[in-house]
Amino acid sequence: MTPAATARAHTNIALVKYWGKADTTQMLPQTSSLSLTLDQFYTDTTVQFDSALTADEVTLNDDRLSPQASGKVQRFLDLVRPDGQFARVQSTNHVPTAAGLASSASAFAALAGAASRAAGLDLTRTELSRLARHGSGSATRSIFGGFAEWTAGTDDQSSVAHPIDETVDWPIAVVALVLNAHQKKVSSRQGMQSSVDTSPFYPAWKDVVAHDLAAIRPAIATHDFQQMGEILESNAMRMHALTLSANPPFTYFNGDSLVAMQAVQDLRDAGTACYYTLDAGPNVKLFCQTKDLPKITQTMADLFGSEHVIVAHPGPGIQFLSSPAKF
Ligand code: ADP
Ligand code: DP6
Ligand code: CO
């Protein structure tokens, strides 16, 4: 039995989205992407390899996953298993699972950390980023805190993230509206593949991302909030246009998503700078400046109830914790 290892990783929200793979086996994306890691949403995962086990035992939030449900985790563990040993994996999501709040990002970043340490490896953060990518693309960026960019690359070696600004000395916040925390019908993986395969707009998306990345890097470097906001909002809408233009068409928006987007527009018209983005789910995230938080959270609480409004700030990169006693 190897010593147990525990890691914590936070979710990230993409400002310039990853939406499509160039290579599904190696998990190489069609484009680079850029995100902000958040302090309020994270996953804690403990891994222990044990030669006495005859299969992986995966527990998520106190539920033992069936072999089918833990397929992604098993395939991920195959990448680091010492002497073919199976593992006990215990994971807790402090984020709704599969609801478009990037549970797969924190989950596979934490699993990369815990599984590699349990296997006796001492990987650099770049190596952890590369490993995490094999579990979920967005996890590539969650190894790092603050703003991070995942370079698409051309092969396993070159497709990794790097930090752009880990300390984020800038009074910004992300207000997450948890409008529906249930599991989505179309996973990110299915949704992006369908977009790549069937949206006639996909070639244009690749140009959009190249343009947005080039423009958002200096906006972040110079703390140009308006410029950053305009880019992240338009990038998100253009990503969602790929789902609406797929065959068959689909959307991650629900009615409340549209209400929230309109409310942001109204706030902006009344002079409060804030901008929205959505990942693969109905839950809207607002980028704002901390000085405007009281006004924005009040507006959103009036619409959706204060229990559905979560204020997040820039979060840290991967952390290694001491393992729970029962391991
Ligand atoms: P999300 O928007 O939450 O990232 P995805 O469709 O990208 O949704 O990913 C959800 C997938 O991630 C599901 O297959 C789910 O089982 C897996 N997942 C989420 N959290 C964990 C975890 N802590 N450990 C292992 N797998 C997880
Ligand atoms: C909309 O990383 O969840 O959140 O790589 O198939 O696991 P897989 O997909 P995932 O997709 C994330 C899509 C997104 C945009 C982003 O995070 O960049
Ligand atoms: Co995901």
CSV table of C-alpha atoms and ligand atoms in Angstrom, one decimal:
chain,number,residue,atom,x,y,z
A,1,MET,CA,0.0,0.0,0.0
A,2,THR,CA,1.4,3.4,-0.9
A,3,PRO,CA,1.0,6.4,1.4
A,4,ALA,CA,-2.2,8.3,0.7
A,5,ALA,CA,-1.9,11.7,-0.9
A,6,THR,CA,-4.4,14.6,-0.9
A,7,ALA,CA,-4.7,17.6,-3.2
A,8,ARG,CA,-7.0,20.5,-3.5
A,9,ALA,CA,-7.7,22.3,-6.7
A,10,HIS,CA,-10.0,25.2,-7.5
A,11,THR,CA,-12.3,25.6,-10.5
A,12,ASN,CA,-11.6,28.2,-13.1
A,13,ILE,CA,-13.8,30.3,-15.3
A,14,ALA,CA,-12.7,30.8,-18.9
A,15,LEU,CA,-12.6,34.4,-20.3
A,16,VAL,CA,-11.6,33.0,-23.7
A,17,LYS,CA,-13.1,29.6,-24.0
A,18,TYR,CA,-11.8,26.2,-24.9
A,19,TRP,CA,-14.6,24.6,-27.0
A,20,GLY,CA,-13.4,21.8,-29.2
A,21,LYS,CA,-10.7,19.2,-29.5
A,22,ALA,CA,-8.2,18.7,-32.3
A,23,ASP,CA,-7.2,15.3,-30.9
A,24,THR,CA,-9.6,13.4,-28.6
A,25,THR,CA,-7.0,10.8,-27.7
A,26,GLN,CA,-4.3,13.1,-26.6
A,27,MET,CA,-6.8,15.8,-25.5
A,28,LEU,CA,-5.3,18.5,-27.6
A,29,PRO,CA,-7.6,21.5,-28.1
A,30,GLN,CA,-8.4,23.3,-31.3
A,31,THR,CA,-7.4,26.6,-29.7
A,32,SER,CA,-5.6,28.1,-26.7
A,33,SER,CA,-7.8,29.5,-23.9
A,34,LEU,CA,-7.5,31.8,-20.9
A,35,SER,CA,-9.1,31.6,-17.5
A,36,LEU,CA,-9.3,32.9,-13.9
A,37,THR,CA,-9.1,30.4,-11.0
A,38,LEU,CA,-11.8,31.0,-8.4
A,39,ASP,CA,-11.5,30.8,-4.6
A,40,GLN,CA,-15.1,29.7,-3.8
A,41,PHE,CA,-15.3,26.4,-5.8
A,42,TYR,CA,-12.9,23.5,-5.3
A,43,THR,CA,-12.4,19.8,-5.1
A,44,ASP,CA,-10.4,17.8,-2.5
A,45,THR,CA,-9.2,14.4,-3.6
A,46,THR,CA,-7.3,11.7,-1.8
A,47,VAL,CA,-5.7,8.7,-3.6
A,48,GLN,CA,-4.0,5.6,-2.3
A,49,PHE,CA,-2.8,2.7,-4.4
A,50,ASP,CA,-3.1,-0.7,-2.8
A,51,SER,CA,-2.0,-4.0,-4.2
A,52,ALA,CA,-4.8,-5.8,-2.3
A,53,LEU,CA,-7.5,-4.1,-4.4
A,54,THR,CA,-8.9,-5.8,-7.5
A,55,ALA,CA,-10.5,-2.7,-8.9
A,56,ASP,CA,-10.4,1.1,-8.4
A,57,GLU,CA,-12.8,2.2,-5.7
A,58,VAL,CA,-14.0,5.8,-6.4
A,59,THR,CA,-16.1,7.7,-3.9
A,60,LEU,CA,-17.5,11.1,-4.9
A,61,ASN,CA,-19.3,13.2,-2.2
A,62,ASP,CA,-19.8,10.0,-0.1
A,63,ASP,CA,-21.3,8.1,-3.0
A,64,ARG,CA,-19.5,5.0,-4.3
A,65,LEU,CA,-19.4,5.4,-8.1
A,66,SER,CA,-20.3,2.4,-10.3
A,67,PRO,CA,-17.5,1.1,-12.5
A,68,GLN,CA,-19.2,2.9,-15.4
A,69,ALA,CA,-19.5,6.2,-13.6
A,70,SER,CA,-15.9,6.1,-12.6
A,71,GLY,CA,-14.6,5.2,-16.1
A,72,LYS,CA,-12.9,8.6,-16.6
A,73,VAL,CA,-11.1,8.3,-13.3
A,74,GLN,CA,-10.0,4.8,-14.0
A,75,ARG,CA,-8.5,5.7,-17.4
A,76,PHE,CA,-6.8,8.7,-15.8
A,77,LEU,CA,-5.3,6.5,-13.1
A,78,ASP,CA,-3.9,4.2,-15.8
A,79,LEU,CA,-1.5,7.1,-16.6
A,80,VAL,CA,0.3,6.9,-13.3
A,81,ARG,CA,-0.5,3.5,-11.7
A,82,PRO,CA,2.6,2.0,-9.9
A,83,ASP,CA,3.0,-1.7,-10.8
A,84,GLY,CA,-0.6,-1.8,-12.1
A,85,GLN,CA,-2.0,-1.3,-8.6
A,86,PHE,CA,-5.6,-0.2,-8.2
A,87,ALA,CA,-6.5,2.8,-6.0
A,88,ARG,CA,-8.9,4.1,-3.5
A,89,VAL,CA,-10.1,7.5,-4.5
A,90,GLN,CA,-12.1,9.8,-2.3
A,91,SER,CA,-13.2,13.1,-3.8
A,92,THR,CA,-15.4,15.9,-2.4
A,93,ASN,CA,-16.7,18.6,-4.7
A,94,HIS,CA,-17.2,22.0,-3.1
A,95,VAL,CA,-18.9,22.9,-6.4
A,96,PRO,CA,-22.1,21.5,-8.0
A,97,THR,CA,-21.1,18.4,-10.2
A,98,ALA,CA,-21.6,18.6,-14.0
A,99,ALA,CA,-23.7,21.8,-13.8
A,100,GLY,CA,-21.4,24.1,-15.9
A,101,LEU,CA,-19.5,25.4,-12.9
A,102,ALA,CA,-16.3,23.5,-14.0
A,103,SER,CA,-16.3,20.6,-11.6
A,104,SER,CA,-14.3,18.7,-14.2
A,105,ALA,CA,-11.6,21.3,-14.0
A,106,SER,CA,-11.1,21.2,-10.2
A,107,ALA,CA,-11.7,17.4,-10.2
A,108,PHE,CA,-9.0,16.4,-12.6
A,109,ALA,CA,-6.5,19.0,-11.4
A,110,ALA,CA,-6.9,17.6,-7.8
A,111,LEU,CA,-6.8,14.0,-9.1
A,112,ALA,CA,-3.6,14.8,-11.1
A,113,GLY,CA,-2.0,16.1,-7.9
A,114,ALA,CA,-3.2,13.3,-5.6
A,115,ALA,CA,-2.7,10.4,-7.9
A,116,SER,CA,0.8,11.4,-9.0
A,117,ARG,CA,1.9,12.0,-5.4
A,118,ALA,CA,0.4,8.7,-4.3
A,119,ALA,CA,2.3,7.0,-7.2
A,120,GLY,CA,5.5,8.4,-5.7
A,121,LEU,CA,6.0,11.0,-8.5
A,122,ASP,CA,7.0,14.6,-7.7
A,123,LEU,CA,5.9,16.5,-10.7
A,124,THR,CA,6.4,20.1,-11.5
A,125,ARG,CA,3.3,22.3,-12.0
A,126,THR,CA,3.9,22.2,-15.8
A,127,GLU,CA,3.9,18.4,-15.6
A,128,LEU,CA,0.8,18.4,-13.5
A,129,SER,CA,-0.9,20.7,-15.9
A,130,ARG,CA,-0.1,18.3,-18.8
A,131,LEU,CA,-1.3,15.3,-16.8
A,132,ALA,CA,-4.5,17.0,-15.7
A,133,ARG,CA,-5.3,17.7,-19.4
A,134,HIS,CA,-5.8,14.0,-20.0
A,135,GLY,CA,-8.7,14.0,-17.5
A,136,SER,CA,-10.4,17.2,-18.6
A,137,GLY,CA,-9.2,20.0,-20.8
A,138,SER,CA,-10.2,22.8,-18.5
A,139,ALA,CA,-8.3,21.1,-15.6
A,140,THR,CA,-5.1,22.0,-17.5
A,141,ARG,CA,-5.5,25.6,-16.3
A,142,SER,CA,-6.7,24.8,-12.7
A,143,ILE,CA,-3.2,23.8,-11.6
A,144,PHE,CA,-2.4,27.5,-11.5
A,145,GLY,CA,-3.9,30.3,-9.5
A,146,GLY,CA,-5.2,33.7,-10.9
A,147,PHE,CA,-5.1,34.2,-14.6
A,148,ALA,CA,-3.8,31.2,-16.6
A,149,GLU,CA,-3.5,30.5,-20.3
A,150,TRP,CA,-3.5,27.0,-21.8
A,151,THR,CA,-1.4,27.0,-25.0
A,152,ALA,CA,-3.1,24.6,-27.4
A,153,GLY,CA,0.3,23.2,-28.6
A,154,THR,CA,0.8,20.5,-31.2
A,155,ASP,CA,1.5,17.4,-29.1
A,156,ASP,CA,1.4,16.1,-25.6
A,157,GLN,CA,4.5,17.9,-24.5
A,158,SER,CA,3.5,21.4,-25.8
A,159,SER,CA,-0.1,21.5,-24.7
A,160,VAL,CA,0.1,22.9,-21.2
A,161,ALA,CA,-1.0,25.9,-19.2
A,162,HIS,CA,1.1,28.6,-17.6
A,163,PRO,CA,0.3,31.4,-15.1
A,164,ILE,CA,-0.2,34.9,-16.5
A,165,ASP,CA,-0.8,36.7,-13.2
A,166,GLU,CA,-1.1,34.5,-10.2
A,167,THR,CA,-1.4,37.2,-7.5
A,168,VAL,CA,-4.1,39.3,-9.3
A,169,ASP,CA,-3.4,42.6,-7.5
A,170,TRP,CA,-6.6,44.0,-8.9
A,171,PRO,CA,-9.9,44.5,-7.1
A,172,ILE,CA,-12.1,42.3,-9.3
A,173,ALA,CA,-14.7,39.7,-8.4
A,174,VAL,CA,-16.8,37.0,-10.0
A,175,VAL,CA,-20.4,36.7,-9.0
A,176,ALA,CA,-21.7,33.2,-9.7
A,177,LEU,CA,-25.5,32.8,-10.1
A,178,VAL,CA,-26.3,29.2,-9.3
A,179,LEU,CA,-29.5,29.1,-11.3
A,180,ASN,CA,-29.7,25.3,-11.7
A,181,ALA,CA,-27.2,23.0,-10.0
A,182,HIS,CA,-28.5,19.8,-11.6
A,183,GLN,CA,-26.4,17.7,-13.9
A,184,LYS,CA,-26.6,19.0,-17.5
A,185,LYS,CA,-28.0,16.8,-20.3
A,186,VAL,CA,-25.2,17.5,-22.7
A,187,SER,CA,-21.7,17.1,-21.2
A,188,SER,CA,-19.0,19.6,-22.2
A,189,ARG,CA,-17.3,16.8,-24.0
A,190,GLN,CA,-20.3,15.9,-26.1
A,191,GLY,CA,-21.3,19.5,-26.7
A,192,MET,CA,-17.9,20.7,-28.0
A,193,GLN,CA,-17.5,17.6,-30.2
A,194,SER,CA,-20.9,18.2,-31.8
A,195,SER,CA,-19.9,21.9,-32.3
A,196,VAL,CA,-16.7,21.0,-34.0
A,197,ASP,CA,-18.3,18.3,-36.2
A,198,THR,CA,-21.5,20.2,-37.3
A,199,SER,CA,-21.4,24.0,-36.7
A,200,PRO,CA,-20.7,25.9,-40.0
A,201,PHE,CA,-19.3,28.7,-37.8
A,202,TYR,CA,-16.5,26.6,-36.3
A,203,PRO,CA,-13.8,27.9,-38.6
A,204,ALA,CA,-14.8,31.5,-37.6
A,205,TRP,CA,-14.6,30.5,-33.9
A,206,LYS,CA,-10.9,29.7,-34.3
A,207,ASP,CA,-10.2,33.2,-35.7
A,208,VAL,CA,-12.4,34.8,-32.9
A,209,VAL,CA,-10.3,33.0,-30.2
A,210,ALA,CA,-7.0,34.1,-31.8
A,211,HIS,CA,-8.2,37.7,-31.9
A,212,ASP,CA,-9.7,37.7,-28.4
A,213,LEU,CA,-6.5,36.2,-26.8
A,214,ALA,CA,-4.3,38.8,-28.5
A,215,ALA,CA,-6.6,41.6,-27.2
A,216,ILE,CA,-7.3,40.3,-23.7
A,217,ARG,CA,-3.7,39.7,-22.6
A,218,PRO,CA,-2.8,43.4,-22.7
A,219,ALA,CA,-6.2,44.3,-21.1
A,220,ILE,CA,-5.3,42.0,-18.2
A,221,ALA,CA,-1.8,43.3,-18.0
A,222,THR,CA,-2.9,47.0,-17.9
A,223,HIS,CA,-6.0,46.3,-15.7
A,224,ASP,CA,-8.3,47.6,-18.4
A,225,PHE,CA,-11.5,46.2,-16.9
A,226,GLN,CA,-13.9,47.4,-19.6
A,227,GLN,CA,-11.8,46.0,-22.4
A,228,MET,CA,-11.4,42.7,-20.6
A,229,GLY,CA,-15.1,42.6,-19.9
A,230,GLU,CA,-16.2,43.3,-23.4
A,231,ILE,CA,-13.9,40.6,-24.8
A,232,LEU,CA,-15.0,37.9,-22.3
A,233,GLU,CA,-18.7,38.6,-22.8
A,234,SER,CA,-18.5,38.5,-26.6
A,235,ASN,CA,-16.3,35.4,-26.5
A,236,ALA,CA,-18.8,33.6,-24.4
A,237,MET,CA,-21.7,34.5,-26.6
A,238,ARG,CA,-19.8,33.4,-29.7
A,239,MET,CA,-19.0,30.0,-28.0
A,240,HIS,CA,-22.7,29.6,-27.3
A,241,ALA,CA,-23.5,30.5,-30.9
A,242,LEU,CA,-21.7,27.2,-31.8
A,243,THR,CA,-24.2,25.2,-29.8
A,244,LEU,CA,-27.2,27.0,-31.4
A,245,SER,CA,-25.7,26.5,-34.9
A,246,ALA,CA,-24.8,22.8,-34.4
A,247,ASN,CA,-26.9,19.9,-35.9
A,248,PRO,CA,-29.0,19.1,-34.0
A,249,PRO,CA,-29.0,22.6,-32.3
A,250,PHE,CA,-28.8,22.8,-28.6
A,251,THR,CA,-28.3,25.3,-25.8
A,252,TYR,CA,-27.0,25.5,-22.3
A,253,PHE,CA,-29.1,28.6,-21.5
A,254,ASN,CA,-32.3,28.4,-19.5
A,255,GLY,CA,-34.9,31.2,-19.0
A,256,ASP,CA,-33.1,32.5,-15.9
A,257,SER,CA,-29.8,32.7,-17.8
A,258,LEU,CA,-31.5,35.2,-20.2
A,259,VAL,CA,-33.0,37.1,-17.3
A,260,ALA,CA,-29.6,37.4,-15.7
A,261,MET,CA,-27.9,38.6,-19.0
A,262,GLN,CA,-30.6,41.2,-19.4
A,263,ALA,CA,-30.1,42.4,-15.8
A,264,VAL,CA,-26.4,42.8,-16.5
A,265,GLN,CA,-27.2,44.9,-19.6
A,266,ASP,CA,-29.5,47.0,-17.5
A,267,LEU,CA,-26.9,47.5,-14.8
A,268,ARG,CA,-24.4,48.6,-17.4
A,269,ASP,CA,-26.9,51.0,-19.0
A,270,ALA,CA,-27.3,52.5,-15.6
A,271,GLY,CA,-23.5,53.0,-15.2
A,272,THR,CA,-22.3,49.9,-13.4
A,273,ALA,CA,-19.6,48.1,-15.3
A,274,CYS,CA,-20.2,44.3,-15.2
A,275,TYR,CA,-20.0,41.6,-17.8
A,276,TYR,CA,-21.4,38.1,-18.1
A,277,THR,CA,-20.1,34.7,-19.2
A,278,LEU,CA,-21.5,31.2,-19.1
A,279,ASP,CA,-19.7,27.9,-19.5
A,280,ALA,CA,-21.5,24.7,-20.5
A,281,GLY,CA,-24.5,25.1,-18.3
A,282,PRO,CA,-27.2,27.7,-17.4
A,283,ASN,CA,-25.3,29.3,-14.5
A,284,VAL,CA,-24.2,32.9,-15.3
A,285,LYS,CA,-21.0,34.3,-13.9
A,286,LEU,CA,-20.5,38.1,-13.7
A,287,PHE,CA,-17.1,39.8,-13.8
A,288,CYS,CA,-17.2,43.0,-11.8
A,289,GLN,CA,-15.1,45.4,-9.7
A,290,THR,CA,-15.2,44.9,-6.0
A,291,LYS,CA,-16.5,48.4,-5.4
A,292,ASP,CA,-19.7,47.5,-7.3
A,293,LEU,CA,-20.4,44.2,-5.4
A,294,PRO,CA,-23.1,45.6,-3.1
A,295,LYS,CA,-25.1,46.9,-5.9
A,296,ILE,CA,-24.7,43.9,-8.2
A,297,THR,CA,-25.3,41.3,-5.5
A,298,GLN,CA,-28.4,43.1,-4.3
A,299,THR,CA,-29.8,43.3,-7.9
A,300,MET,CA,-29.2,39.6,-8.4
A,301,ALA,CA,-30.5,38.5,-5.0
A,302,ASP,CA,-33.7,40.4,-5.7
A,303,LEU,CA,-34.1,38.4,-8.9
A,304,PHE,CA,-32.9,35.0,-7.9
A,305,GLY,CA,-32.7,34.9,-4.1
A,306,SER,CA,-29.5,35.6,-2.1
A,307,GLU,CA,-28.8,31.9,-1.6
A,308,HIS,CA,-28.2,31.5,-5.4
A,309,VAL,CA,-25.7,34.4,-5.5
A,310,ILE,CA,-22.1,33.4,-4.7
A,311,VAL,CA,-19.3,36.0,-4.6
A,312,ALA,CA,-15.9,34.6,-5.7
A,313,HIS,CA,-12.5,36.2,-6.0
A,314,PRO,CA,-9.3,35.0,-7.7
A,315,GLY,CA,-8.2,31.7,-6.2
A,316,PRO,CA,-5.0,29.8,-5.7
A,317,GLY,CA,-3.3,27.0,-7.7
A,318,ILE,CA,-3.1,23.4,-6.6
A,319,GLN,CA,-2.3,22.7,-3.0
A,320,PHE,CA,-1.2,19.5,-1.3
A,321,LEU,CA,-3.0,18.7,2.0
A,322,SER,CA,-2.5,16.2,4.8
A,323,SER,CA,-4.6,13.1,4.1
A,324,PRO,CA,-7.7,12.3,6.2
A,325,ALA,CA,-7.0,9.9,9.1
A,326,LYS,CA,-9.0,7.0,7.8
A,327,PHE,CA,-6.6,6.6,4.9
B,1,ADP,P1,-18.6,20.6,-15.5
B,1,ADP,O1,-19.3,21.8,-16.0
B,1,ADP,O2,-19.0,20.4,-14.0
B,1,ADP,O3,-17.2,20.7,-15.6
B,1,ADP,P2,-18.4,18.4,-17.3
B,1,ADP,O4,-19.5,17.9,-18.3
B,1,ADP,O5,-17.3,19.1,-18.0
B,1,ADP,O6,-19.2,19.4,-16.3
B,1,ADP,O7,-17.8,17.3,-16.4
B,1,ADP,C1,-18.5,16.6,-15.6
B,1,ADP,C2,-17.7,15.3,-15.5
B,1,ADP,O8,-16.7,15.4,-14.5
B,1,ADP,C3,-18.6,14.1,-15.1
B,1,ADP,O9,-18.2,13.0,-15.9
B,1,ADP,C4,-18.2,13.9,-13.6
B,1,ADP,O10,-18.4,12.6,-13.3
B,1,ADP,C5,-16.8,14.3,-13.6
B,1,ADP,N1,-16.4,14.8,-12.2
B,1,ADP,C6,-16.9,15.9,-11.6
B,1,ADP,N2,-16.3,15.9,-10.4
B,1,ADP,C7,-15.6,14.9,-10.2
B,1,ADP,C8,-14.7,14.4,-9.1
B,1,ADP,N3,-14.6,15.1,-8.0
B,1,ADP,N4,-14.0,13.3,-9.3
B,1,ADP,C9,-14.1,12.6,-10.5
B,1,ADP,N5,-14.9,13.0,-11.5
B,1,ADP,C10,-15.6,14.1,-11.4
B,2,DP6,C1,-17.3,25.8,-21.7
B,2,DP6,O1,-12.9,20.8,-19.9
B,2,DP6,O2,-15.2,20.3,-19.2
B,2,DP6,O3,-16.1,25.3,-19.7
B,2,DP6,O4,-12.1,18.5,-21.9
B,2,DP6,O5,-14.1,17.2,-22.5
B,2,DP6,O6,-13.4,17.4,-20.1
B,2,DP6,P1,-13.4,18.1,-21.5
B,2,DP6,O7,-14.3,19.4,-21.3
B,2,DP6,P2,-14.3,20.6,-20.3
B,2,DP6,O8,-14.8,21.8,-21.2
B,2,DP6,C2,-14.8,23.1,-20.7
B,2,DP6,C3,-15.6,23.9,-21.6
B,2,DP6,C4,-15.9,25.3,-21.1
B,2,DP6,C5,-14.9,26.3,-21.5
B,2,DP6,C6,-13.6,26.4,-20.8
B,2,DP6,O9,-13.5,26.0,-19.6
B,2,DP6,O10,-12.6,26.8,-21.4
B,3,CO,CO,-16.1,20.6,-17.4
